[in-house]
PDB file of C-alpha atoms in Angstrom:
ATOM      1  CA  UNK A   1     -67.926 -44.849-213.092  1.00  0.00           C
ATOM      2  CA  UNK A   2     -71.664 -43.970-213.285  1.00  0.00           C
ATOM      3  CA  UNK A   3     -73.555 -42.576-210.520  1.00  0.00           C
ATOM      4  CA  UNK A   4     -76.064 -45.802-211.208  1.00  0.00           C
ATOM      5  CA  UNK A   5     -73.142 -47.979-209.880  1.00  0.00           C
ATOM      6  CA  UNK A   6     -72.145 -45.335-207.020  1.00  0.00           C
ATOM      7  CA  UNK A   7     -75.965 -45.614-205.953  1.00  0.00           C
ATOM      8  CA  UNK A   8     -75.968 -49.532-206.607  1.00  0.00           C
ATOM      9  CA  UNK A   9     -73.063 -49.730-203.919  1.00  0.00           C
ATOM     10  CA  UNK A  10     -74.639 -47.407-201.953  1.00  0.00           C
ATOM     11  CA  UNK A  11     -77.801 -48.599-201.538  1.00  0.00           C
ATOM     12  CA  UNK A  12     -76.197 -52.362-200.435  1.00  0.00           C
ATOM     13  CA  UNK A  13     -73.908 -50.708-198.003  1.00  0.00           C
ATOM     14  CA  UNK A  14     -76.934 -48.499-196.842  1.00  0.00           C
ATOM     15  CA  UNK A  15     -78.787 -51.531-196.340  1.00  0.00           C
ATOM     16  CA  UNK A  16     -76.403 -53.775-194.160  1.00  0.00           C
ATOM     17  CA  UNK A  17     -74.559 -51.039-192.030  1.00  0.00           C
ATOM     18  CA  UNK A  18     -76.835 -48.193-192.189  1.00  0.00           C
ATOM     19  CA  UNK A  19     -76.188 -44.326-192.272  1.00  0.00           C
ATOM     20  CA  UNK A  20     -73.714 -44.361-189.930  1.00  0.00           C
ATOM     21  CA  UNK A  21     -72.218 -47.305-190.608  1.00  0.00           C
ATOM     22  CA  UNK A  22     -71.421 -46.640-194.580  1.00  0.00           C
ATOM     23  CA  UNK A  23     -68.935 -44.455-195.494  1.00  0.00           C
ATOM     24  CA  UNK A  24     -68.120 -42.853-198.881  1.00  0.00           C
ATOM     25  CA  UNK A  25     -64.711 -44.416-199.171  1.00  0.00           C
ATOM     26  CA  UNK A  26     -66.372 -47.578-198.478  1.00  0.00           C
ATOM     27  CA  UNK A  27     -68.704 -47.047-201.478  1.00  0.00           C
ATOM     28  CA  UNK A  28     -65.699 -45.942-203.915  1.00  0.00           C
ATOM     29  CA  UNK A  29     -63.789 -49.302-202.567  1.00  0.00           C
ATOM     30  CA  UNK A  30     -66.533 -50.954-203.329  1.00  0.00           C
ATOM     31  CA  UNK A  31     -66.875 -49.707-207.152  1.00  0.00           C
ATOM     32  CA  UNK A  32     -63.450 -49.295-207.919  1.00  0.00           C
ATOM     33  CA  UNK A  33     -62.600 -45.562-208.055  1.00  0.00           C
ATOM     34  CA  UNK A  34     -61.454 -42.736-204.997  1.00  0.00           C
ATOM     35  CA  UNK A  35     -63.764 -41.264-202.975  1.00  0.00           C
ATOM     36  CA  UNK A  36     -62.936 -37.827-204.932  1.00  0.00           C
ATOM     37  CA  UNK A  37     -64.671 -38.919-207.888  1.00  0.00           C
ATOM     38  CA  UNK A  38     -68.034 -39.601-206.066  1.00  0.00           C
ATOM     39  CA  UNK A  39     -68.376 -36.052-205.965  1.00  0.00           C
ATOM     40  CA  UNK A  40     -68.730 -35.495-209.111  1.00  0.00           C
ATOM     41  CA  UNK A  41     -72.246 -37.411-208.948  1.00  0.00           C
ATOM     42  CA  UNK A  42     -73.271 -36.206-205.660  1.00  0.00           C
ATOM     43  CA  UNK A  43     -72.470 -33.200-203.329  1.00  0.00           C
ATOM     44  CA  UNK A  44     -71.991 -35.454-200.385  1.00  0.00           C
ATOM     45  CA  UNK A  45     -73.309 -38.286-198.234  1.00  0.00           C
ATOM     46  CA  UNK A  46     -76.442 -36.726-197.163  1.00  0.00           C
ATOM     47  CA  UNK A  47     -77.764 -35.933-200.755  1.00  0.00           C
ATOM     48  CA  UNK A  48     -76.668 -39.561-202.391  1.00  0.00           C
ATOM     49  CA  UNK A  49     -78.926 -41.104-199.029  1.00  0.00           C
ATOM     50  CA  UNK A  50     -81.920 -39.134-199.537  1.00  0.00           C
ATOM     51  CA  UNK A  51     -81.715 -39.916-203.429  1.00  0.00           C
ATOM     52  CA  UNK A  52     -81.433 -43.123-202.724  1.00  0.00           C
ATOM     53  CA  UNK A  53     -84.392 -43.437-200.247  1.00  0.00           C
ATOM     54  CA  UNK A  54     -86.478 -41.337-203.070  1.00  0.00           C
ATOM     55  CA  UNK A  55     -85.856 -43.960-205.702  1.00  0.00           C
ATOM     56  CA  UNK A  56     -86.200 -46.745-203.537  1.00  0.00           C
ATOM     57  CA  UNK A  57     -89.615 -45.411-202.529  1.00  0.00           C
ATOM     58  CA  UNK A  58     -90.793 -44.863-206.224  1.00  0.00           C
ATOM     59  CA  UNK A  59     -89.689 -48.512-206.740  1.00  0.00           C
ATOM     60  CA  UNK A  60     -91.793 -49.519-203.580  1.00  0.00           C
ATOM     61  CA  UNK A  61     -94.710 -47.442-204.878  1.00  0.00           C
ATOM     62  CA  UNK A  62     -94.594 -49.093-208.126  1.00  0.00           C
ATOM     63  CA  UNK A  63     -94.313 -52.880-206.439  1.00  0.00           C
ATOM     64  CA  UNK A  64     -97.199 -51.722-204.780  1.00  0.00           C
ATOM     65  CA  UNK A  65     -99.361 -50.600-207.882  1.00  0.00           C
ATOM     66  CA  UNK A  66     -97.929 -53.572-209.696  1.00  0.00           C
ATOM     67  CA  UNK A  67     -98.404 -56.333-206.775  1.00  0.00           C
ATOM     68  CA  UNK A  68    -102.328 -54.912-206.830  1.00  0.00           C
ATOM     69  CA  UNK A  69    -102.865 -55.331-210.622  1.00  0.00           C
ATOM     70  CA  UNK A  70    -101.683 -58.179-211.037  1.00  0.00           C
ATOM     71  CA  UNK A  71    -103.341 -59.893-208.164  1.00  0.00           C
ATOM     72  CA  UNK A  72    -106.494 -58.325-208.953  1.00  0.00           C
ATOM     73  CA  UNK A  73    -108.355 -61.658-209.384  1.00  0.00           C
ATOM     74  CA  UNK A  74    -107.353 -62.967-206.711  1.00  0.00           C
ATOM     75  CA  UNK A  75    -109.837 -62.817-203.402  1.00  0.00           C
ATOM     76  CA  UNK A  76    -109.486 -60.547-200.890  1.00  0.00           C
ATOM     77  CA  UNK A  77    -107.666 -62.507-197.903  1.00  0.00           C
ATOM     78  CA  UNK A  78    -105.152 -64.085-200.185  1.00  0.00           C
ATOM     79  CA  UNK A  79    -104.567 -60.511-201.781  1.00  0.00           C
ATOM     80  CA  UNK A  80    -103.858 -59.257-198.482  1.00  0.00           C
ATOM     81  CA  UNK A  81    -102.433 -61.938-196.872  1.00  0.00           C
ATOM     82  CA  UNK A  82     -99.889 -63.132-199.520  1.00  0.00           C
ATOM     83  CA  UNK A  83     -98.692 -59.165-199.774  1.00  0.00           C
ATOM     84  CA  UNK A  84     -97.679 -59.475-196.327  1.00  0.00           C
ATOM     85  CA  UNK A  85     -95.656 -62.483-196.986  1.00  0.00           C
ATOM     86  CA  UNK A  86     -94.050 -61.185-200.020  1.00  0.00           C
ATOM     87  CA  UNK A  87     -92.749 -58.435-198.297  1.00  0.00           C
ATOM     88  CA  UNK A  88     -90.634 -60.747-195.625  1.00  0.00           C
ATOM     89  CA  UNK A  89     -89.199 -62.535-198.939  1.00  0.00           C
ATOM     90  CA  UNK A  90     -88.531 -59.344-200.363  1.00  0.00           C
ATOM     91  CA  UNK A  91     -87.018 -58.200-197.542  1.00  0.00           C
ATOM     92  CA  UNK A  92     -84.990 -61.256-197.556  1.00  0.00           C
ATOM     93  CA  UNK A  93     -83.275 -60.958-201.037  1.00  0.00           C
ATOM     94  CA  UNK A  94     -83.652 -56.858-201.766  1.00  0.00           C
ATOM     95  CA  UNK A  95     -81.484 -54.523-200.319  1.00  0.00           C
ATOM     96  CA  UNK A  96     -83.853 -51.854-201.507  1.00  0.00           C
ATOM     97  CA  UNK A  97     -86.315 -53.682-198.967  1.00  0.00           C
ATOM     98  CA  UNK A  98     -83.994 -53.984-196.366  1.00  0.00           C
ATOM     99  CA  UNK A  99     -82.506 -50.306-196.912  1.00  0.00           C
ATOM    100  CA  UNK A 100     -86.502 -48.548-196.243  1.00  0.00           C
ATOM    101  CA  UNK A 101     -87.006 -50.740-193.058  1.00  0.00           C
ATOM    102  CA  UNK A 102     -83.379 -50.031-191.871  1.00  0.00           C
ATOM    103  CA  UNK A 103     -83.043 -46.054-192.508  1.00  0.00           C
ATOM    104  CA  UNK A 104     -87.561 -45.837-192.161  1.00  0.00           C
ATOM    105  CA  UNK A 105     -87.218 -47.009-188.559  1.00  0.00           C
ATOM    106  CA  UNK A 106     -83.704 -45.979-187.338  1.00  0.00           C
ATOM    107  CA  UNK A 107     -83.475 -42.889-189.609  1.00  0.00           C
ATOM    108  CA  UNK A 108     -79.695 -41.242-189.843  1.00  0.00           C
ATOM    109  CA  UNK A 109     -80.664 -37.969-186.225  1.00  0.00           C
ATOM    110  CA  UNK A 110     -79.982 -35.152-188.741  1.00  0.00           C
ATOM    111  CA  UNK A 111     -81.864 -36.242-191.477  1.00  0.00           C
ATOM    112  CA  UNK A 112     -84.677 -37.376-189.494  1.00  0.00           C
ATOM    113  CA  UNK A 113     -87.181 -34.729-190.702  1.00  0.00           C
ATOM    114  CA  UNK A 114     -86.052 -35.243-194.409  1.00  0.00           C
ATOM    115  CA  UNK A 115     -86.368 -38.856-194.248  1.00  0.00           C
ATOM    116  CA  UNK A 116     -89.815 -38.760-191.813  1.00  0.00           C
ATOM    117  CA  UNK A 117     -91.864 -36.360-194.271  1.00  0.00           C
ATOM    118  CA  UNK A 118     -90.585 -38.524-197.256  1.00  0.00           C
ATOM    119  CA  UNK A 119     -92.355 -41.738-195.264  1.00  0.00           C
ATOM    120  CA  UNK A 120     -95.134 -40.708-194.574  1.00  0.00           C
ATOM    121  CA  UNK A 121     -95.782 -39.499-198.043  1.00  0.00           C
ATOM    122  CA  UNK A 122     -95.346 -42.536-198.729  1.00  0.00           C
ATOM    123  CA  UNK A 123     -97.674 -44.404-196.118  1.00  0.00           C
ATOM    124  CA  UNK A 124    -100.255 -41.841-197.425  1.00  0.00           C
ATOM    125  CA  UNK A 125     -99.860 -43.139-200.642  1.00  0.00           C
ATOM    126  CA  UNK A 126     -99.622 -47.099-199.782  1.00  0.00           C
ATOM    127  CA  UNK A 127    -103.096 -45.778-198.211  1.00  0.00           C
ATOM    128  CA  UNK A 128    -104.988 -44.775-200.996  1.00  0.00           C
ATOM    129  CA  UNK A 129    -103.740 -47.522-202.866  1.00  0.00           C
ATOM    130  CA  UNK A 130    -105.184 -49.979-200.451  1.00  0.00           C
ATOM    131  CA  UNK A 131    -108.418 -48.298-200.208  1.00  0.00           C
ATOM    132  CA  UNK A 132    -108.522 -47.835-203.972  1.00  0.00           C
ATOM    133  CA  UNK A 133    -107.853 -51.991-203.844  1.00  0.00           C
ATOM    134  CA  UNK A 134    -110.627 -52.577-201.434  1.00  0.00           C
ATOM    135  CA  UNK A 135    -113.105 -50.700-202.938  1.00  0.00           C
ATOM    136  CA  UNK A 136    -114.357 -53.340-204.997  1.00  0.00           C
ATOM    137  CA  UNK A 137    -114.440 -55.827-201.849  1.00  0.00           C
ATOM    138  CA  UNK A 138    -116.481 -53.332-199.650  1.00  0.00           C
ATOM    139  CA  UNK A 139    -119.816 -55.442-199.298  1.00  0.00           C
ATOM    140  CA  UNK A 140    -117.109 -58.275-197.631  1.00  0.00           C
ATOM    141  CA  UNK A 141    -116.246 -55.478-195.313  1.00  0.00           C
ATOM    142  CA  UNK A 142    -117.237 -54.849-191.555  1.00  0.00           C
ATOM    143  CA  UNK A 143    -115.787 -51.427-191.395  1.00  0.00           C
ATOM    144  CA  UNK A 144    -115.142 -48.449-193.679  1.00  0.00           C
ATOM    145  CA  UNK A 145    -112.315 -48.608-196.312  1.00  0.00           C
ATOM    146  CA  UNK A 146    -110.107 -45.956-194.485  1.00  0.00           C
ATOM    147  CA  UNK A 147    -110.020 -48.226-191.165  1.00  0.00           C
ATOM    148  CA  UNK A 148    -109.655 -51.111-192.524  1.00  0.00           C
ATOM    149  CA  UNK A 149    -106.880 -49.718-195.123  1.00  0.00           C
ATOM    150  CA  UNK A 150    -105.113 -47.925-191.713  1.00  0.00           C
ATOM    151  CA  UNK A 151    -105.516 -50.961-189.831  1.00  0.00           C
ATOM    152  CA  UNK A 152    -103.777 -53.622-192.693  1.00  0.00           C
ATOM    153  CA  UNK A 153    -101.315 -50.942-193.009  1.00  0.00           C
ATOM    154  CA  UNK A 154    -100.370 -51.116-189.218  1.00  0.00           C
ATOM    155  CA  UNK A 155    -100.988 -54.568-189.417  1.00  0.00           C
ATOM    156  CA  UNK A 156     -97.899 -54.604-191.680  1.00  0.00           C
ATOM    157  CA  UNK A 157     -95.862 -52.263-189.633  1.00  0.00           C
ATOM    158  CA  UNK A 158     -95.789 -54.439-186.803  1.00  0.00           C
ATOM    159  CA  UNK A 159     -94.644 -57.273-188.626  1.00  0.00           C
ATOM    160  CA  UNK A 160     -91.626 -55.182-190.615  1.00  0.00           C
ATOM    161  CA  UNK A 161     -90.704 -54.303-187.374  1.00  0.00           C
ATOM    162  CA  UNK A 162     -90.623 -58.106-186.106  1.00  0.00           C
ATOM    163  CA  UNK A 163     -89.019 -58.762-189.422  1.00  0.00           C
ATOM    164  CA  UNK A 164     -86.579 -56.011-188.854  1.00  0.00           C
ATOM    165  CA  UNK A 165     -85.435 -56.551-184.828  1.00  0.00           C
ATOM    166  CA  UNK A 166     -86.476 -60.578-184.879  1.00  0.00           C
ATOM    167  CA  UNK A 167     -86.033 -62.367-188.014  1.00  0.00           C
ATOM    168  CA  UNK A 168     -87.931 -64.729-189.681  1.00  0.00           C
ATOM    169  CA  UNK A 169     -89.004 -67.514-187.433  1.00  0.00           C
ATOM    170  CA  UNK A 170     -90.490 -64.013-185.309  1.00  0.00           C
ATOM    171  CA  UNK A 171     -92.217 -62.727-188.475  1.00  0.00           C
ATOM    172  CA  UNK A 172     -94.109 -65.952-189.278  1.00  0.00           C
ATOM    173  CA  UNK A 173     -94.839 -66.276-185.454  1.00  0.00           C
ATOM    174  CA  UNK A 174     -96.716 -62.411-185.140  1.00  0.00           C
ATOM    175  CA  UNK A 175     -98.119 -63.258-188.891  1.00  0.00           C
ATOM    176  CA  UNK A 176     -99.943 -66.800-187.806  1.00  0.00           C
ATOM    177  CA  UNK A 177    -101.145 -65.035-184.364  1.00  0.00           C
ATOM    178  CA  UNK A 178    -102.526 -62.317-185.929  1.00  0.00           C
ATOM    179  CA  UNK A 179    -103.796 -62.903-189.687  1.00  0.00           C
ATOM    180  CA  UNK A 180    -107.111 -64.642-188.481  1.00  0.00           C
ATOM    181  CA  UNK A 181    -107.903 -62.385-185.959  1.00  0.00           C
ATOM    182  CA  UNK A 182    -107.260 -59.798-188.235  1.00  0.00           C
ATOM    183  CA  UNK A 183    -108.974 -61.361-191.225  1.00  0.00           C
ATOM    184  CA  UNK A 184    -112.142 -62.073-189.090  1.00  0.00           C
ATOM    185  CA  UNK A 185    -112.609 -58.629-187.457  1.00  0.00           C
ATOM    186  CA  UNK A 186    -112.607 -56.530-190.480  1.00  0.00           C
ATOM    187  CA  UNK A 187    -114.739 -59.437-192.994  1.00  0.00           C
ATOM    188  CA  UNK A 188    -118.573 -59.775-192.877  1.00  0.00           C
TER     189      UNK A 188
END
């Protein structure tokens, strides 16, 4: 058994029952071998999370930079807008999705500075890569990059969060209420 199938399981049972929730005997069930042998991959619970939430960060960093290029073209409210929707159908069908909102929001109490410094890292980087996507739109905008770039990325917090605690009906209800009002403060 590889420790790309230990952190496969992992990451699913991660996802659904959180930290607490997942155990390591769970995870061997799940693959097929004893719980003995995971340690031969990983040290313990705590260091096959936070390699987890490393790669699944990289991956969301790279959706990001991808998402961007590829939608270059496209003008800026549907850039914007349609990344916000992608990310409730991600979150529906990827437990790498599902596993940063879960353990991002509700991180495991004695990891919470590992996993905290490792997020906002990451917001800091989802930041310049919005501002380094809006830069080209900046005669559109009312306000400087940096706000507007903070102010989609909370923008998107609130709705993970409704994604997260209310579902999808929820999502799609904060997304319609705020979008345009949204859209027309920060646009020219």
């Amino acid at each position: 058994m590889s420790a790309i199938e230990i952190k496969h399981s992992a990451l699913q049972q991660f996802a659904m029952h959180g930290y607490d929730g997942t155990s390591l005997s769970l995870i061997a069930n799940d693959v097929g071998i004893k719980k003995q042998s995971i340690y031969s991959h990983f040290t313990n619970k705590d260091e096959l999370f936070l390699t987890i939430l490393a790669e699944v960060i990289e991956d969301e960093k790279n959706y990001l930079l991808t998402y961007f290029s590829e939608n270059e073209k496209l003008e800026l409210r549907s850039k914007l807008y349609h990344f916000l929707t992608n990310s409730c159908q991600r979150y529906e069908r990827e437990a790498s999705m599902k596993f940063l909102l879960r353990n991002g929001y509700l991180p495991p109490s004695h990891l919470h500075g590992q996993v905290m410094d490792s997020l906002y890292s990451y917001y800091d980087e989802v930041e310049s890569i919005v501002i380094n996507n809006l830069q080209s739109h900046q005669p559109e905008l009312a306000f400087p990059l940096k706000e507007v770039a903070v102010s989609y990325i909370g923008l998107f917090d609130s709705l993970l969060i409704e994604l997260l605690y209310g579902g999808f009906e929820r999502f799609q209800r904060r997304l319609n209420a705020c979008w345009n009002i949204y859209w027309k403060g920060i646009s020219n």
